[in-house]
Amino acid sequence: MGAGISVRNETELPILVVCSQLTPLHWGRCDPGETWNAKNSHNMGKVWFSVSVSLYTEKSEPSKLATAAKIAGITVGFILLGPLIKAGLIAVAGITAARGTSKHGVYADCTCLVVRGIKFPDGKYQFYFAAQEHLNPKTGAIKSVTTFEVPRSVEHAHPPPEPVLYGMEVKLMHSSTRARLQSSPGLFYPSREFLPSSELQTVSCFENDRVTDSDSGEWWLIEAEHRQTLGERVGKPILGGDKIRIMHVATSRRLRSSDEIPAFVQPDRDVLVGCGNVNQSDPECDWVLECGGQLLPKTKLKLVHDLTGLALHSHSHKQPYPPKFQEVTCSKGRSDEDFWEVFEMRPSQLDDALDDLDLAGPDEAPTLKPDEISNDCTSTISQSQVPETSQDS
């Protein structure tokens, strides 16, 4: 990535980003969910900037003089959205006006500012900077995160969302395709070199509008890394930079990966992701959470496999075998297709089985009895669709 400042838009409105010194030097549009200047395409040097964000409109693409005037008053007044909504340029229910924000003294040394927003009861919308991520210049991975205090005007507009806690069960959605992460009991990857078919249960994504009989295949339990028991962290907020494990609730299999097993669709770039044997837990099950501060529902996150440094990834391509769901992999490159979000969460439903896992040490994971594992899973796969397993497995 190199030097530079990038800005990630985690709001529901398009924003105009302006990086200035005495006069504006770099600017551009950033749509919801996207990252402006992610690869330093503006060739910013390692100097200090003031960074401002405001609502992007068709007429706000600046000239040098117009932007200089805009920066002077960017945090003072609201931009009315009424004419834009009528023109079909903005389509966000209940928002009537939007106000920008700015941050001074930002050093352009591989850093990413996270922008969020809040809607007031009167329909006005406030942008604010939530965090600053300090990135590895070669890989783009987050090295550290500085969380900013929420402005009082934002804090009082709406109660902050409850953070995701260790021991909670969550549903994960792929941000760019809006598909839901899931796994299915009894469905394993087809046998091929280095991959006995019985070892890895498939992991894929369902389309968000897919109708299923049950949603249990989409629930994942958030645990501490393999060297800790869940009981050590249960009930505590999950923070950016934490190492976590992700256990499929319906089968008690943990999400895992390895750089030795290429993916099916793009084997030269991606490697396979699956769910290991029941209760199997080792370093291949550890993931580093990348997000700004506490993990909150409906905010962007990345899951980076701790051993390989590859990010959990999905795309619109389907798996080349029945039932041809959306493929999930770990990718050697970094892109906006690596972003996920928690869109639903609940307290754990495992009850007694979870208590057993709390007490077990990292090398003493108990074997759950068959009647302790739920087989009620989000799946419309018939047994005839399940790939044949190897006779040696």
Short mmCIF file of C-alpha atoms in Angstrom, two decimals, residues 54-389:
data_model
loop_
_atom_site.label_atom_id
_atom_site.label_comp_id
_atom_site.label_asym_id
_atom_site.label_seq_id
_atom_site.Cartn_x
_atom_site.Cartn_y
_atom_site.Cartn_z
CA SER A 54 -19.26 15.59 3.80
CA LEU A 55 -22.21 14.44 1.75
CA TYR A 56 -21.28 13.89 -1.89
CA THR A 57 -23.67 15.39 -4.42
CA GLU A 58 -23.51 15.70 -8.18
CA LYS A 59 -22.44 19.34 -7.84
CA SER A 60 -19.94 18.85 -5.01
CA GLU A 61 -17.04 17.55 -7.11
CA PRO A 62 -14.69 20.39 -6.26
CA SER A 63 -12.37 22.80 -7.92
CA LYS A 64 -9.45 24.13 -5.87
CA LEU A 65 -11.20 27.39 -5.00
CA ALA A 66 -14.62 25.86 -4.36
CA THR A 67 -13.16 23.23 -2.05
CA ALA A 68 -11.19 25.79 -0.06
CA ALA A 69 -14.44 27.59 0.72
CA LYS A 70 -16.18 24.28 1.46
CA ILE A 71 -13.53 23.22 4.00
CA ALA A 72 -13.99 26.46 5.95
CA GLY A 73 -17.64 25.69 6.65
CA ILE A 74 -17.84 21.93 6.33
CA THR A 75 -18.74 21.22 9.96
CA VAL A 76 -21.01 24.23 10.45
CA GLY A 77 -24.17 23.62 8.49
CA PHE A 78 -26.30 20.79 7.15
CA ILE A 79 -26.68 19.99 3.45
CA LEU A 80 -30.39 19.61 2.67
CA LEU A 81 -31.23 16.32 0.99
CA GLY A 82 -34.77 17.16 -0.13
CA PRO A 83 -33.90 18.24 -3.69
CA LEU A 84 -31.49 15.31 -4.06
CA ILE A 85 -34.09 12.79 -2.93
CA LYS A 86 -36.65 14.21 -5.35
CA ALA A 87 -34.11 13.98 -8.16
CA GLY A 88 -33.44 10.34 -7.34
CA LEU A 89 -29.78 11.06 -6.47
CA ILE A 90 -30.14 10.03 -2.82
CA ALA A 91 -32.49 7.28 -1.61
CA VAL A 92 -32.25 6.90 2.17
CA ALA A 93 -35.52 6.73 4.08
CA GLY A 94 -36.11 9.35 6.75
CA ILE A 95 -32.95 11.45 6.22
CA THR A 96 -33.56 15.12 5.41
CA ALA A 97 -30.10 16.70 5.82
CA ALA A 98 -26.50 15.66 6.43
CA ARG A 99 -23.59 17.38 8.22
CA GLY A 100 -19.90 16.67 7.62
CA THR A 101 -16.93 16.44 9.94
CA SER A 102 -13.16 16.89 9.83
CA LYS A 103 -10.01 15.70 11.58
CA HIS A 104 -6.76 17.66 11.68
CA GLY A 105 -3.19 16.44 12.02
CA VAL A 106 -3.52 13.10 10.19
CA TYR A 107 -0.11 11.73 9.11
CA ALA A 108 -0.16 10.08 5.69
CA ASP A 109 1.79 6.95 6.59
CA CYS A 110 -0.38 4.00 5.58
CA THR A 111 -3.41 4.88 7.70
CA CYS A 112 -7.14 4.36 7.19
CA LEU A 113 -9.85 6.54 8.77
CA VAL A 114 -13.21 4.87 9.45
CA VAL A 115 -16.26 7.09 8.86
CA ARG A 116 -19.62 6.28 10.42
CA GLY A 117 -22.87 8.18 10.71
CA ILE A 118 -25.92 8.54 12.91
CA LYS A 119 -29.46 9.66 12.12
CA PHE A 120 -31.13 12.07 14.54
CA PRO A 121 -34.84 11.80 15.37
CA ASP A 122 -35.56 14.94 13.30
CA GLY A 123 -34.12 13.29 10.17
CA LYS A 124 -30.73 15.01 10.22
CA TYR A 125 -27.63 12.87 9.65
CA GLN A 126 -24.18 13.40 11.24
CA PHE A 127 -20.93 11.97 9.88
CA TYR A 128 -18.11 11.27 12.36
CA PHE A 129 -14.70 9.59 12.46
CA ALA A 130 -14.94 6.40 14.53
CA ALA A 131 -11.39 5.02 14.35
CA GLN A 132 -7.98 5.21 12.71
CA GLU A 133 -6.40 1.96 11.49
CA HIS A 134 -2.62 1.76 11.15
CA LEU A 135 -1.82 -0.63 8.30
CA ASN A 136 1.07 -2.81 7.19
CA PRO A 137 2.44 -1.08 4.05
CA LYS A 138 3.08 -4.39 2.25
CA THR A 139 0.00 -6.47 3.06
CA GLY A 140 -2.59 -3.87 4.09
CA ALA A 141 -3.24 -5.81 7.32
CA ILE A 142 -4.19 -3.79 10.40
CA LYS A 143 -1.26 -3.39 12.82
CA SER A 144 -3.13 -1.32 15.43
CA VAL A 145 -6.35 0.66 15.86
CA THR A 146 -6.95 4.02 17.54
CA THR A 147 -10.59 4.48 18.56
CA PHE A 148 -11.90 8.06 18.74
CA GLU A 149 -14.39 9.34 21.27
CA VAL A 150 -17.89 9.55 19.85
CA PRO A 151 -18.96 13.22 19.55
CA ARG A 152 -21.46 14.21 22.22
CA SER A 153 -24.01 15.23 19.59
CA VAL A 154 -23.84 11.72 18.13
CA GLU A 155 -23.75 10.01 21.53
CA HIS A 156 -26.99 11.69 22.57
CA ALA A 157 -28.78 11.20 19.25
CA HIS A 158 -29.22 7.47 19.59
CA PRO A 159 -28.10 4.84 22.11
CA PRO A 160 -24.91 3.13 20.85
CA PRO A 161 -25.35 -0.44 19.58
CA GLU A 162 -24.53 -3.30 21.94
CA PRO A 163 -21.10 -4.83 21.16
CA VAL A 164 -20.65 -8.47 20.18
CA LEU A 165 -19.35 -10.47 23.18
CA TYR A 166 -17.32 -13.65 23.50
CA GLY A 167 -19.67 -16.61 23.86
CA MET A 168 -22.36 -15.07 21.64
CA GLU A 169 -23.68 -16.69 18.50
CA VAL A 170 -23.70 -14.58 15.35
CA LYS A 171 -24.72 -14.65 11.72
CA LEU A 172 -22.17 -13.29 9.26
CA MET A 173 -23.01 -11.60 5.96
CA HIS A 174 -20.63 -11.01 3.06
CA SER A 175 -20.73 -7.25 2.62
CA SER A 176 -20.47 -6.94 -1.16
CA THR A 177 -22.81 -9.80 -2.20
CA ARG A 178 -25.10 -9.68 0.89
CA ALA A 179 -24.90 -13.51 1.08
CA ARG A 180 -24.92 -15.35 4.43
CA LEU A 181 -22.09 -17.57 5.68
CA GLN A 182 -23.23 -21.13 6.40
CA SER A 183 -22.15 -24.76 6.66
CA SER A 184 -24.20 -27.95 6.27
CA PRO A 185 -23.93 -31.18 8.32
CA GLY A 186 -22.97 -34.19 6.24
CA LEU A 187 -21.83 -32.20 3.19
CA PHE A 188 -18.05 -32.48 2.62
CA TYR A 189 -15.73 -31.23 -0.08
CA PRO A 190 -15.21 -33.68 -2.97
CA SER A 191 -12.16 -35.90 -2.58
CA ARG A 192 -9.02 -34.82 -4.40
CA GLU A 193 -5.26 -34.61 -3.83
CA PHE A 194 -4.37 -33.59 -0.23
CA LEU A 195 -8.08 -33.49 0.64
CA PRO A 196 -9.74 -36.66 1.94
CA SER A 197 -13.41 -35.86 1.55
CA SER A 198 -14.29 -36.70 5.13
CA GLU A 199 -11.96 -34.10 6.69
CA LEU A 200 -13.54 -30.76 5.79
CA GLN A 201 -17.23 -29.90 5.95
CA THR A 202 -18.11 -27.37 3.25
CA VAL A 203 -18.46 -23.66 4.01
CA SER A 204 -20.35 -21.48 1.54
CA CYS A 205 -22.72 -18.52 1.27
CA PHE A 206 -26.48 -18.49 0.76
CA GLU A 207 -28.03 -15.67 -1.22
CA ASN A 208 -29.66 -13.23 1.18
CA ASP A 209 -33.14 -13.72 -0.31
CA ARG A 210 -32.94 -17.52 -0.22
CA VAL A 211 -35.86 -19.13 1.62
CA THR A 212 -34.93 -22.07 3.87
CA ASP A 213 -36.75 -24.23 6.40
CA SER A 214 -34.27 -23.39 9.18
CA ASP A 215 -31.51 -20.89 9.88
CA SER A 216 -29.45 -23.01 12.30
CA GLY A 217 -26.69 -23.64 9.73
CA GLU A 218 -25.91 -19.92 9.73
CA TRP A 219 -25.16 -19.55 13.46
CA TRP A 220 -21.50 -19.35 14.57
CA LEU A 221 -20.19 -19.23 18.15
CA ILE A 222 -17.38 -16.71 18.83
CA GLU A 223 -14.67 -18.25 21.05
CA ALA A 224 -11.23 -17.17 22.27
CA GLU A 225 -8.14 -18.41 20.42
CA HIS A 226 -7.11 -22.05 20.77
CA ARG A 227 -4.70 -21.38 23.66
CA GLN A 228 -7.53 -20.04 25.83
CA THR A 229 -10.76 -21.56 27.06
CA LEU A 230 -13.99 -19.82 26.22
CA GLY A 231 -14.68 -19.35 29.92
CA GLU A 232 -11.69 -16.99 30.22
CA ARG A 233 -13.29 -14.46 27.85
CA VAL A 234 -17.02 -15.17 27.82
CA GLY A 235 -19.10 -12.00 28.25
CA LYS A 236 -16.24 -9.65 27.32
CA PRO A 237 -16.34 -7.39 24.22
CA ILE A 238 -14.51 -8.60 21.13
CA LEU A 239 -11.93 -6.05 19.94
CA GLY A 240 -10.11 -5.42 16.67
CA GLY A 241 -6.81 -7.31 16.76
CA ASP A 242 -8.17 -10.16 18.92
CA LYS A 243 -7.48 -13.75 17.90
CA ILE A 244 -10.72 -15.71 17.86
CA ARG A 245 -12.15 -19.08 16.86
CA ILE A 246 -15.47 -19.46 15.05
CA MET A 247 -17.44 -22.62 15.78
CA HIS A 248 -20.36 -23.81 13.66
CA VAL A 249 -23.14 -24.20 16.23
CA ALA A 250 -25.09 -26.96 14.46
CA THR A 251 -22.10 -29.33 14.16
CA SER A 252 -19.50 -28.12 16.73
CA ARG A 253 -16.94 -27.89 13.91
CA ARG A 254 -14.60 -24.90 13.83
CA LEU A 255 -13.82 -22.72 10.82
CA ARG A 256 -10.29 -23.47 9.61
CA SER A 257 -7.98 -23.04 6.63
CA SER A 258 -4.56 -24.06 5.28
CA ASP A 259 -2.37 -22.64 2.53
CA GLU A 260 -1.74 -26.18 1.27
CA ILE A 261 -5.24 -26.80 -0.14
CA PRO A 262 -6.08 -24.66 -3.22
CA ALA A 263 -9.65 -23.50 -3.78
CA PHE A 264 -11.79 -24.83 -6.63
CA VAL A 265 -12.71 -21.68 -8.60
CA GLN A 266 -9.44 -19.68 -8.43
CA PRO A 267 -6.80 -22.18 -7.21
CA ASP A 268 -3.88 -19.93 -8.15
CA ARG A 269 -5.09 -17.15 -5.82
CA ASP A 270 -7.36 -18.65 -3.17
CA VAL A 271 -7.15 -21.52 -0.68
CA LEU A 272 -9.92 -23.62 0.79
CA VAL A 273 -11.93 -22.83 3.93
CA GLY A 274 -13.91 -25.50 5.74
CA CYS A 275 -15.06 -26.82 9.09
CA GLY A 276 -12.75 -29.40 10.71
CA ASN A 277 -13.63 -32.47 12.76
CA VAL A 278 -15.99 -32.12 15.73
CA ASN A 279 -14.31 -30.13 18.52
CA GLN A 280 -10.96 -30.16 16.69
CA SER A 281 -9.04 -27.05 17.76
CA ASP A 282 -5.50 -26.05 16.85
CA PRO A 283 -3.71 -22.98 15.40
CA GLU A 284 -5.40 -23.54 12.02
CA CYS A 285 -8.67 -22.52 13.73
CA ASP A 286 -7.37 -19.08 14.86
CA TRP A 287 -8.49 -15.92 13.05
CA VAL A 288 -7.40 -12.31 13.64
CA LEU A 289 -10.32 -9.89 13.73
CA GLU A 290 -9.76 -6.63 11.87
CA CYS A 291 -12.24 -3.87 12.72
CA GLY A 292 -12.24 -0.39 14.22
CA GLY A 293 -12.42 -0.81 18.03
CA GLN A 294 -15.17 -3.02 19.46
CA LEU A 295 -16.94 -5.46 17.17
CA LEU A 296 -20.42 -4.02 16.58
CA PRO A 297 -23.36 -5.35 14.56
CA LYS A 298 -23.63 -4.16 10.95
CA THR A 299 -20.11 -2.68 10.78
CA LYS A 300 -17.35 -3.82 8.44
CA LEU A 301 -14.87 -6.47 9.59
CA LYS A 302 -12.21 -8.74 8.14
CA LEU A 303 -11.19 -12.18 9.38
CA VAL A 304 -7.53 -12.96 8.67
CA HIS A 305 -6.28 -16.51 9.13
CA ASP A 306 -3.55 -16.28 11.77
CA LEU A 307 -1.16 -18.88 10.34
CA THR A 308 -1.36 -17.92 6.67
CA GLY A 309 -2.20 -14.19 6.83
CA LEU A 310 -4.94 -14.71 4.22
CA ALA A 311 -8.32 -13.00 4.54
CA LEU A 312 -11.69 -14.79 4.58
CA HIS A 313 -13.15 -14.02 1.17
CA SER A 314 -16.14 -14.66 -1.06
CA HIS A 315 -17.26 -13.66 -4.53
CA SER A 316 -20.15 -14.15 -6.92
CA HIS A 317 -18.66 -17.38 -8.35
CA LYS A 318 -20.44 -20.62 -7.47
CA GLN A 319 -18.85 -23.83 -6.26
CA PRO A 320 -18.31 -26.22 -9.23
CA TYR A 321 -20.08 -29.13 -7.51
CA PRO A 322 -23.64 -29.63 -6.19
CA PRO A 323 -25.45 -27.76 -4.77
CA LYS A 324 -23.32 -24.91 -6.25
CA PHE A 325 -23.57 -22.32 -3.52
CA GLN A 326 -21.43 -19.16 -3.46
CA GLU A 327 -17.79 -20.11 -2.80
CA VAL A 328 -15.96 -19.04 0.39
CA THR A 329 -12.16 -19.06 0.43
CA CYS A 330 -9.11 -17.39 1.92
CA SER A 331 -7.58 -14.96 -0.57
CA LYS A 332 -3.92 -14.10 -1.12
CA GLY A 333 -4.86 -10.60 -2.26
CA ARG A 334 -6.77 -7.95 -0.30
CA SER A 335 -9.96 -6.40 -1.67
CA ASP A 336 -13.37 -5.10 -0.66
CA GLU A 337 -14.64 -8.67 -1.16
CA ASP A 338 -12.87 -9.53 2.13
CA PHE A 339 -15.38 -7.49 4.17
CA TRP A 340 -18.03 -9.19 6.31
CA GLU A 341 -20.45 -7.96 8.97
CA VAL A 342 -22.44 -9.34 11.88
CA PHE A 343 -26.10 -8.89 10.94
CA GLU A 344 -27.70 -10.85 13.78
CA MET A 345 -26.56 -12.05 17.22
CA ARG A 346 -27.97 -13.88 20.25
CA PRO A 347 -26.79 -15.51 23.51
CA SER A 348 -25.41 -19.01 23.06
CA GLN A 349 -27.99 -21.80 22.65
CA LEU A 350 -25.52 -24.60 23.49
CA ASP A 351 -26.26 -24.56 27.25
CA ASP A 352 -24.67 -27.63 28.91
CA ALA A 353 -22.44 -28.41 25.94
CA LEU A 354 -21.03 -24.86 26.15
CA ASP A 355 -20.35 -25.30 29.86
CA ASP A 356 -18.24 -28.37 29.06
CA LEU A 357 -16.28 -26.41 26.46
CA ASP A 358 -15.64 -23.62 29.00
CA LEU A 359 -13.90 -25.97 31.40
CA ALA A 360 -11.78 -27.77 28.83
CA GLY A 361 -8.17 -26.75 28.28
CA PRO A 362 -6.86 -26.15 24.75
CA ASP A 363 -5.70 -29.78 24.42
CA GLU A 364 -8.62 -31.30 26.32
CA ALA A 365 -11.63 -30.49 24.16
CA PRO A 366 -14.43 -32.93 25.02
CA THR A 367 -16.14 -35.13 22.48
CA LEU A 368 -19.81 -34.24 22.33
CA LYS A 369 -22.31 -37.07 22.19
CA PRO A 370 -24.38 -37.31 19.02
CA ASP A 371 -27.54 -36.19 20.82
CA GLU A 372 -25.74 -32.98 21.95
CA ILE A 373 -25.15 -31.84 18.37
CA SER A 374 -28.00 -30.19 16.51
CA ASN A 375 -28.60 -31.53 13.03
CA ASP A 376 -31.36 -29.05 12.25
CA CYS A 377 -29.47 -26.98 9.69
CA THR A 378 -30.15 -24.49 6.93
CA SER A 379 -29.87 -26.84 3.99
CA THR A 380 -31.98 -27.95 1.09
CA ILE A 381 -29.43 -30.58 0.02
CA SER A 382 -30.69 -34.09 -0.54
CA GLN A 383 -28.44 -37.07 0.19
CA SER A 384 -28.21 -37.74 -3.54
CA GLN A 385 -26.51 -34.35 -3.96
CA VAL A 386 -23.78 -35.04 -1.43
CA PRO A 387 -20.47 -35.82 -3.20
CA GLU A 388 -19.29 -39.41 -2.78
CA THR A 389 -16.71 -39.86 -0.05
#
